[in-house]
Coordinates of C-alpha atoms in Angstrom, one line a residue:
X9 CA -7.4 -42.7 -9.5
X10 CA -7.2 -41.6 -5.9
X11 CA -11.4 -41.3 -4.9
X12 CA -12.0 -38.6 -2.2
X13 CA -13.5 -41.7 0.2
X14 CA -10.4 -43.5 0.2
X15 CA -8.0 -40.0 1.1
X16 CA -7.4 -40.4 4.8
X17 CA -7.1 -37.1 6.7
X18 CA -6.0 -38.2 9.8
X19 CA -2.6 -39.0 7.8
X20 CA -3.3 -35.4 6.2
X21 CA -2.9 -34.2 9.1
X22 CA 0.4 -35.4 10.2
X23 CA 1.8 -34.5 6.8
X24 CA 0.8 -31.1 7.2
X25 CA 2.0 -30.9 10.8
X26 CA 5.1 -32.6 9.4
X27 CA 5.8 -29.9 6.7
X28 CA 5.0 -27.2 8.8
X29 CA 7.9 -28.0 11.4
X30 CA 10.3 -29.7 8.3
X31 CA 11.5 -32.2 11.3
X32 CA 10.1 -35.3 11.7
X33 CA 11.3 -36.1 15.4
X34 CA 9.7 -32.7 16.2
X35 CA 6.3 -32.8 14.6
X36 CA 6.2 -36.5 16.7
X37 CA 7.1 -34.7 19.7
X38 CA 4.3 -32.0 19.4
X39 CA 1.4 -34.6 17.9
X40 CA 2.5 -37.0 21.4
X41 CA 3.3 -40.0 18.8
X42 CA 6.4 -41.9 18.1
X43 CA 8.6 -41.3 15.3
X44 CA 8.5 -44.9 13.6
X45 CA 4.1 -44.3 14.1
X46 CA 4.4 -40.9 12.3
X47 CA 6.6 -42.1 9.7
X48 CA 4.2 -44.8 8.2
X49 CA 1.4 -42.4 8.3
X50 CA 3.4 -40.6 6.0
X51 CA 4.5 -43.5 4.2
X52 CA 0.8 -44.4 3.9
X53 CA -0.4 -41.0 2.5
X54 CA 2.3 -41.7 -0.2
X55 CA 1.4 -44.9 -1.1
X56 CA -2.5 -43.7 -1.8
X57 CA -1.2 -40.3 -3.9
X58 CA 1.1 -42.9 -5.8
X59 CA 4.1 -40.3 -5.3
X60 CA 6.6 -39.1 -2.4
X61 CA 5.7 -36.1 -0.6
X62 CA 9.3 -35.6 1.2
X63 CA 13.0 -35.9 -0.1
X64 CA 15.5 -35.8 3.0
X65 CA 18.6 -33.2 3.0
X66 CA 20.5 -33.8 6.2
X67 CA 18.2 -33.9 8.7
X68 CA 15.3 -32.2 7.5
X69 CA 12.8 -33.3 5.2
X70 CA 11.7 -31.2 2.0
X71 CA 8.8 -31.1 -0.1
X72 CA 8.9 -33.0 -3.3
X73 CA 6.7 -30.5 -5.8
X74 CA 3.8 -32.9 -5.3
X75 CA 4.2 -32.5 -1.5
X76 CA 4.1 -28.9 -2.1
X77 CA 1.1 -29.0 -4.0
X78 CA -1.0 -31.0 -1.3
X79 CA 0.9 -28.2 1.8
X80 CA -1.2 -25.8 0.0
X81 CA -4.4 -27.9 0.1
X82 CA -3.8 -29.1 3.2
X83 CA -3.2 -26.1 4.8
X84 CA -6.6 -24.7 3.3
X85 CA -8.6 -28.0 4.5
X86 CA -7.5 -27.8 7.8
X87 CA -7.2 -23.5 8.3
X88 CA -11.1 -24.0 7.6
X89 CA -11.5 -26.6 10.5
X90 CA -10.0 -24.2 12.9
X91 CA -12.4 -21.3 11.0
X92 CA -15.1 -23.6 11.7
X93 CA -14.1 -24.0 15.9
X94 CA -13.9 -20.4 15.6
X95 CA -17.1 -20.0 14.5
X96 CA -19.0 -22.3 16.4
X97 CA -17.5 -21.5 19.8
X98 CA -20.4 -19.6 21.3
X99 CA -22.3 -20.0 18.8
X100 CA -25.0 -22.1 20.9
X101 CA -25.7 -18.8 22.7
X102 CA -26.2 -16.8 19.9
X103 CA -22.5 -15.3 19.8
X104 CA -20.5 -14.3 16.8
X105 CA -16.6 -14.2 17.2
X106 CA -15.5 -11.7 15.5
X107 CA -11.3 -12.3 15.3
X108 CA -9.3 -9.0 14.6
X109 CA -5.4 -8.5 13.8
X110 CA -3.6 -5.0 13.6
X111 CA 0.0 -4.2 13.2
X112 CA 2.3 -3.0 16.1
X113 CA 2.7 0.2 14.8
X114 CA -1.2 0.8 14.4
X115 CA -2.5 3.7 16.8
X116 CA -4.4 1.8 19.7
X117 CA -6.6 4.9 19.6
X118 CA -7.1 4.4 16.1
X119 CA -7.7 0.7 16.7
X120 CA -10.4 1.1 19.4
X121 CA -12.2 3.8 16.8
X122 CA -12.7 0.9 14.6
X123 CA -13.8 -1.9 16.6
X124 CA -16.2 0.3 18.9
X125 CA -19.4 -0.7 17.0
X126 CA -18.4 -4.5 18.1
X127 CA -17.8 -3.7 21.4
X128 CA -21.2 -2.1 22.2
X129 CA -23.0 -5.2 20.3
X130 CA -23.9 -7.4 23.2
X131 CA -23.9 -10.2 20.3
X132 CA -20.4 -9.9 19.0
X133 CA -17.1 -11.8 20.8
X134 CA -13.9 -9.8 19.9
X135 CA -10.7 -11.8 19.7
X136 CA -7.4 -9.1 19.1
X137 CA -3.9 -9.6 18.2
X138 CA -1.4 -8.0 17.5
X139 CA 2.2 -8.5 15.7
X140 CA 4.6 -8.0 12.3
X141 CA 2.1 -7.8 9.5
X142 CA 3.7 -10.6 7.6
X143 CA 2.9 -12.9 10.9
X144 CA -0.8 -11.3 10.7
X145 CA -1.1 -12.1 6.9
X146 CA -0.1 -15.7 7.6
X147 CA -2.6 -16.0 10.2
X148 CA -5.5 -14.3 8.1
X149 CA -4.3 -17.4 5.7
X150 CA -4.4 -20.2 7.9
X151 CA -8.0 -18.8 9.0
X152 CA -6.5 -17.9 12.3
X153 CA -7.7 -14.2 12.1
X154 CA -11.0 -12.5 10.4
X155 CA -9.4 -9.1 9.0
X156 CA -6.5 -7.7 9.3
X157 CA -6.1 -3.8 10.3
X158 CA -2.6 -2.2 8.8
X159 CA -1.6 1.2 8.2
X160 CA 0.3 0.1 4.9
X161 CA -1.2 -2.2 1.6
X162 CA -0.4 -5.7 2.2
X163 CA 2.0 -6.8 -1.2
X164 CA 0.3 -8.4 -3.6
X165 CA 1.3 -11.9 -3.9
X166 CA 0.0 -14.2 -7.2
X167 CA 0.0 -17.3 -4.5
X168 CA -1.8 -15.0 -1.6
X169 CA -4.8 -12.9 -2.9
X170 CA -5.9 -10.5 -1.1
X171 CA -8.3 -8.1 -0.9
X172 CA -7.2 -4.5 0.3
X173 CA -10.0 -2.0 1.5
X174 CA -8.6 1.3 2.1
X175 CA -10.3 2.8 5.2
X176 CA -9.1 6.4 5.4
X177 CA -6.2 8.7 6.1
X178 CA -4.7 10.6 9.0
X179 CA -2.7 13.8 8.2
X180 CA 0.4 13.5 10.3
X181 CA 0.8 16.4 12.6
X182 CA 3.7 17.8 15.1
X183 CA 2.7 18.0 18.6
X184 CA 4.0 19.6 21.8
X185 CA 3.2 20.1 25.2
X186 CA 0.7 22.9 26.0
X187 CA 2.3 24.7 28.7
X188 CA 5.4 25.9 26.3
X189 CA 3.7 25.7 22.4
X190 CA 0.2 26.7 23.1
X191 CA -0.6 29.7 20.4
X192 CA 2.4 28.5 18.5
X193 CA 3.6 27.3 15.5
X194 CA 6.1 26.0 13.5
X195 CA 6.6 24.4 9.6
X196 CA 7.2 21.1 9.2
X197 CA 9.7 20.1 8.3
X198 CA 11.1 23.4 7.6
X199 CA 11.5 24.7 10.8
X200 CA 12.8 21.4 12.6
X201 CA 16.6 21.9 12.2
X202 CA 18.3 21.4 15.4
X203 CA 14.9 20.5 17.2
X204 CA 14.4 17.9 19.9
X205 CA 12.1 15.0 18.2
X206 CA 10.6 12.2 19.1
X207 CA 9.9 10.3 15.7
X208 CA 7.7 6.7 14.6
X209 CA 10.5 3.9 14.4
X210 CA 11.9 3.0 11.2
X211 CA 9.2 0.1 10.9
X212 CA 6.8 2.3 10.7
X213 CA 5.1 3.6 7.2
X214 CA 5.3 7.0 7.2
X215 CA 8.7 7.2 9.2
X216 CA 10.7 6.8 5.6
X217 CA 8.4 9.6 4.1
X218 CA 9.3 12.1 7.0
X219 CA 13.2 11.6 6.6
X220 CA 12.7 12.0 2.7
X221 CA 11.0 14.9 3.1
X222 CA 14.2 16.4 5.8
X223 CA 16.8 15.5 3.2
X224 CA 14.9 17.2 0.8
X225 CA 14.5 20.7 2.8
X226 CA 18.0 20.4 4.1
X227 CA 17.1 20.1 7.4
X228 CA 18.8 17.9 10.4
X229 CA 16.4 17.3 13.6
X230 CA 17.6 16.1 16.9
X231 CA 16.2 13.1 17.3
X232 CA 15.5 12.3 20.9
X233 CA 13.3 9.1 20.8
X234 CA 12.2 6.5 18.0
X235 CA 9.6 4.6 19.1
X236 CA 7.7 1.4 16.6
X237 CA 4.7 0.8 19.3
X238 CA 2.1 3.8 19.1
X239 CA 0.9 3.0 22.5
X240 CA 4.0 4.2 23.8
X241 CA 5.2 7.1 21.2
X242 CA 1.4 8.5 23.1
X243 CA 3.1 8.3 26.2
X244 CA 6.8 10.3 24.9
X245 CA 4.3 12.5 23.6
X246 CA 2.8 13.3 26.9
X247 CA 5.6 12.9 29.4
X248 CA 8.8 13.8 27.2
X249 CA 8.4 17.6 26.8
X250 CA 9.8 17.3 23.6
X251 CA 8.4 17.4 19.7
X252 CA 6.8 14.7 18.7
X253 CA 5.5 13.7 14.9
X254 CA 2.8 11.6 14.5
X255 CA -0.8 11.0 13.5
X256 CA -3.2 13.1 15.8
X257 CA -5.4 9.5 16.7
X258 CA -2.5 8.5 18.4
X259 CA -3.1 11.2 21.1
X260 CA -6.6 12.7 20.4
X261 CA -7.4 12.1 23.8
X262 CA -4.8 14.6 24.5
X263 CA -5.4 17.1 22.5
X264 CA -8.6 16.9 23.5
X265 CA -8.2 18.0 26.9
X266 CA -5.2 20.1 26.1
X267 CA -2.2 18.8 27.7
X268 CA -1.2 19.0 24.0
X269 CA -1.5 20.9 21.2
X270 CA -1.0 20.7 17.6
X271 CA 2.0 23.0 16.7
X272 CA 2.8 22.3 13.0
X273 CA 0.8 19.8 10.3
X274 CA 2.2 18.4 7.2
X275 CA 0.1 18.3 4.3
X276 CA 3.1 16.1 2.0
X277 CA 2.7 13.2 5.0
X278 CA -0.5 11.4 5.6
X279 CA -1.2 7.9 7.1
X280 CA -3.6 5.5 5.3
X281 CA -5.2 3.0 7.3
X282 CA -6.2 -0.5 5.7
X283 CA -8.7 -3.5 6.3
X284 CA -7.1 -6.9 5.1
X285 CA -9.2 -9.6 4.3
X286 CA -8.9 -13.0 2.1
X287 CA -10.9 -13.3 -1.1
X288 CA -11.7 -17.2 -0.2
X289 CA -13.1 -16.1 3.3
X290 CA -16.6 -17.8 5.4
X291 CA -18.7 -13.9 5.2
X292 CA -19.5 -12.7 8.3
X293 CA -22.3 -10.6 8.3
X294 CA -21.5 -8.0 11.4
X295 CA -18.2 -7.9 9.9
X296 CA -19.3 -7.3 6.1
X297 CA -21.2 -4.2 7.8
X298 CA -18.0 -2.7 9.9
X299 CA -16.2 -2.7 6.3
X300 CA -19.3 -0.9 4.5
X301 CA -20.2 1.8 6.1
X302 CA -16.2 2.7 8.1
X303 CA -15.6 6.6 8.2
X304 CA -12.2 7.5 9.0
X305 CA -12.3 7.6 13.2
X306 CA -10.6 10.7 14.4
X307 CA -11.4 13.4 10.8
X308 CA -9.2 16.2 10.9
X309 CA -12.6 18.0 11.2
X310 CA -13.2 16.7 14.6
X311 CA -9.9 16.8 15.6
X312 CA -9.8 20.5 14.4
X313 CA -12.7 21.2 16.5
X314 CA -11.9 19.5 19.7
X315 CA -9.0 21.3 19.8
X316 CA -10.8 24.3 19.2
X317 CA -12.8 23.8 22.3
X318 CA -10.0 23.4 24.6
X319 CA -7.4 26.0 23.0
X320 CA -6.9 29.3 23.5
X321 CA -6.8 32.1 21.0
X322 CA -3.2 31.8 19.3
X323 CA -0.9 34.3 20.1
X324 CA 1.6 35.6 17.3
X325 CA 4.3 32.8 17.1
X326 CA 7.7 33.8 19.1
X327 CA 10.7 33.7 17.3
X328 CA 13.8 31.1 18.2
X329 CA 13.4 28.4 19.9
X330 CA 11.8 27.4 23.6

């Protein structure tokens, strides 16, 4: 029997670096080895298992089931080293790194709520990233990433557990600019037919749930602009002149001063907003606390009232269209 002293990981290594590319002439390139020198590493990690790890098809190389089974070990022995480089880096000067990763189509309003408390701790590094959630959730596995921000619940997978904190919700609003809807209304989506929109792209959660809920009242909007990346549905919002759905985080900032206003809410669309972490995760404490004790940034009750500040009174709504 194979004792844990006589396991080499440096030829660990190269088998996981190996798998991970499923090319051995490119995993030599990357490592700055030769083939023939990679090859017998490999050869040698076989020999101690007492099994092959690889069968070739072509020219790729696939995991035997054994070689499988030791990817998934492998990948968690040497995710933790890079958690542990993570974690060390700064830590001589009393630094933690905090390492956060939200989807693309996450409000960067939203996003800055949320991390505000470890940007005003003078103790606290911040790493961000952004991307595709399943690219995030692969990162978050190979200990790449801390937490994971998303405004949709990651799938539950029985070889990927997860643990799925609900954060909060954002009620999804229709907004327009001030100087033509100020003191006006309109139902959504009852009173979008024929209206110039500007609409979350497809990727996005909540975009499905909005074109249910126009098939459903019979109603056909213009659409003007689809737009995945938050950041810039914010700017359509402001520049366009035209209609635009979304959550009111995206452009509290905004409504807030009043170059727009709120003009219709829907209380059938709301956007969740999720913390992703791993169950087999290294706790960090000033992370631990973030999760605990997270209010929903941006409450419709302090979005109602800063828009109360800067509105006028409404004026009865005028019929047709602008």
């Amino acid at each position: 029997m194979l004792q844990i002293e006589q396991l080499n990981f440096h030829h660990l290594f190269y088998f996981w670096r190996v798998a991970k590319t499923g090319h051995l002439t490119q995993a030599a390139t990357e490592l700055h080895v030769s083939q023939s020198a990679l090859s017998s590493q490999i050869r040698q990690l076989e020999e101690r298992i007492g099994e092959p790890l690889f069968e070739r098809s072509g020219r790729r190389l696939l995991l035997t089931d054994t070689g499988q089974l030791v990817l998934s070990y492998a990948e968690n022995i040497f995710g933790l080293g890079r958690e542990m480089l993570g974690r060390l880096q700064g830590r001589g000067e009393g630094l933690t790194r905090v390492r956060v990763g939200s989807v693309a189509t996450l409000s960067r309003n939203y996003l800055e709520n949320w991390i505000r408390p470890l940007l005003a701790d003078p103790n606290v590094t911040l790493s961000l990233e952004s991307g595709l959630l399943d690219d995030l959730l692969r990162r978050l596995f190979e200990h790449q990433l801390d937490v994971v921000l998303a405004n949709e619940a990651a799938p539950a997978r029985p070889d990927r557990p997860l643990h799925c904190r609900f954060l909060g919700s954002q009620a999804i609003s229709l907004v327009g600019p001030a100087a033509t809807w100020r003191g006006r209304s309109l139902r959504l989506p009852e009173d979008l037919e024929g209206r110039e929109l500007a609409l979350p792209g497809p990727r996005h959660a909540l975009r499905g749930e909005f074109d249910a809920l126009c098939v459903a009242a019979g109603v056909t909007p213009r659409l003007r602009a689809e737009v995945d990346d938050m950041a810039m549905l914010r700017l359509v919002a402001r520049d366009s002149g035209w209609l635009t759905v979304l959550p009111e985080v995206v452009v509290q900032d905004e409504l807030r001063t009043g170059v727009l206003v709120r003009v219709g809410r829907s209380t059938q669309l709301r956007e969740n907003f999720y913390a992703i972490t791993t169950l087999h995760r290294h706790r960090l404490e000033r992370l631990e606390q973030l999760l605990a004790h997270t209010p929903l940034m941006a409450d419709e009750e302090a979005s109602t009232a800063a828009m109360a500040a800067t509105e006028t009174p409404p004026a009865p709504s005028a019929p047709g269209r602008p």
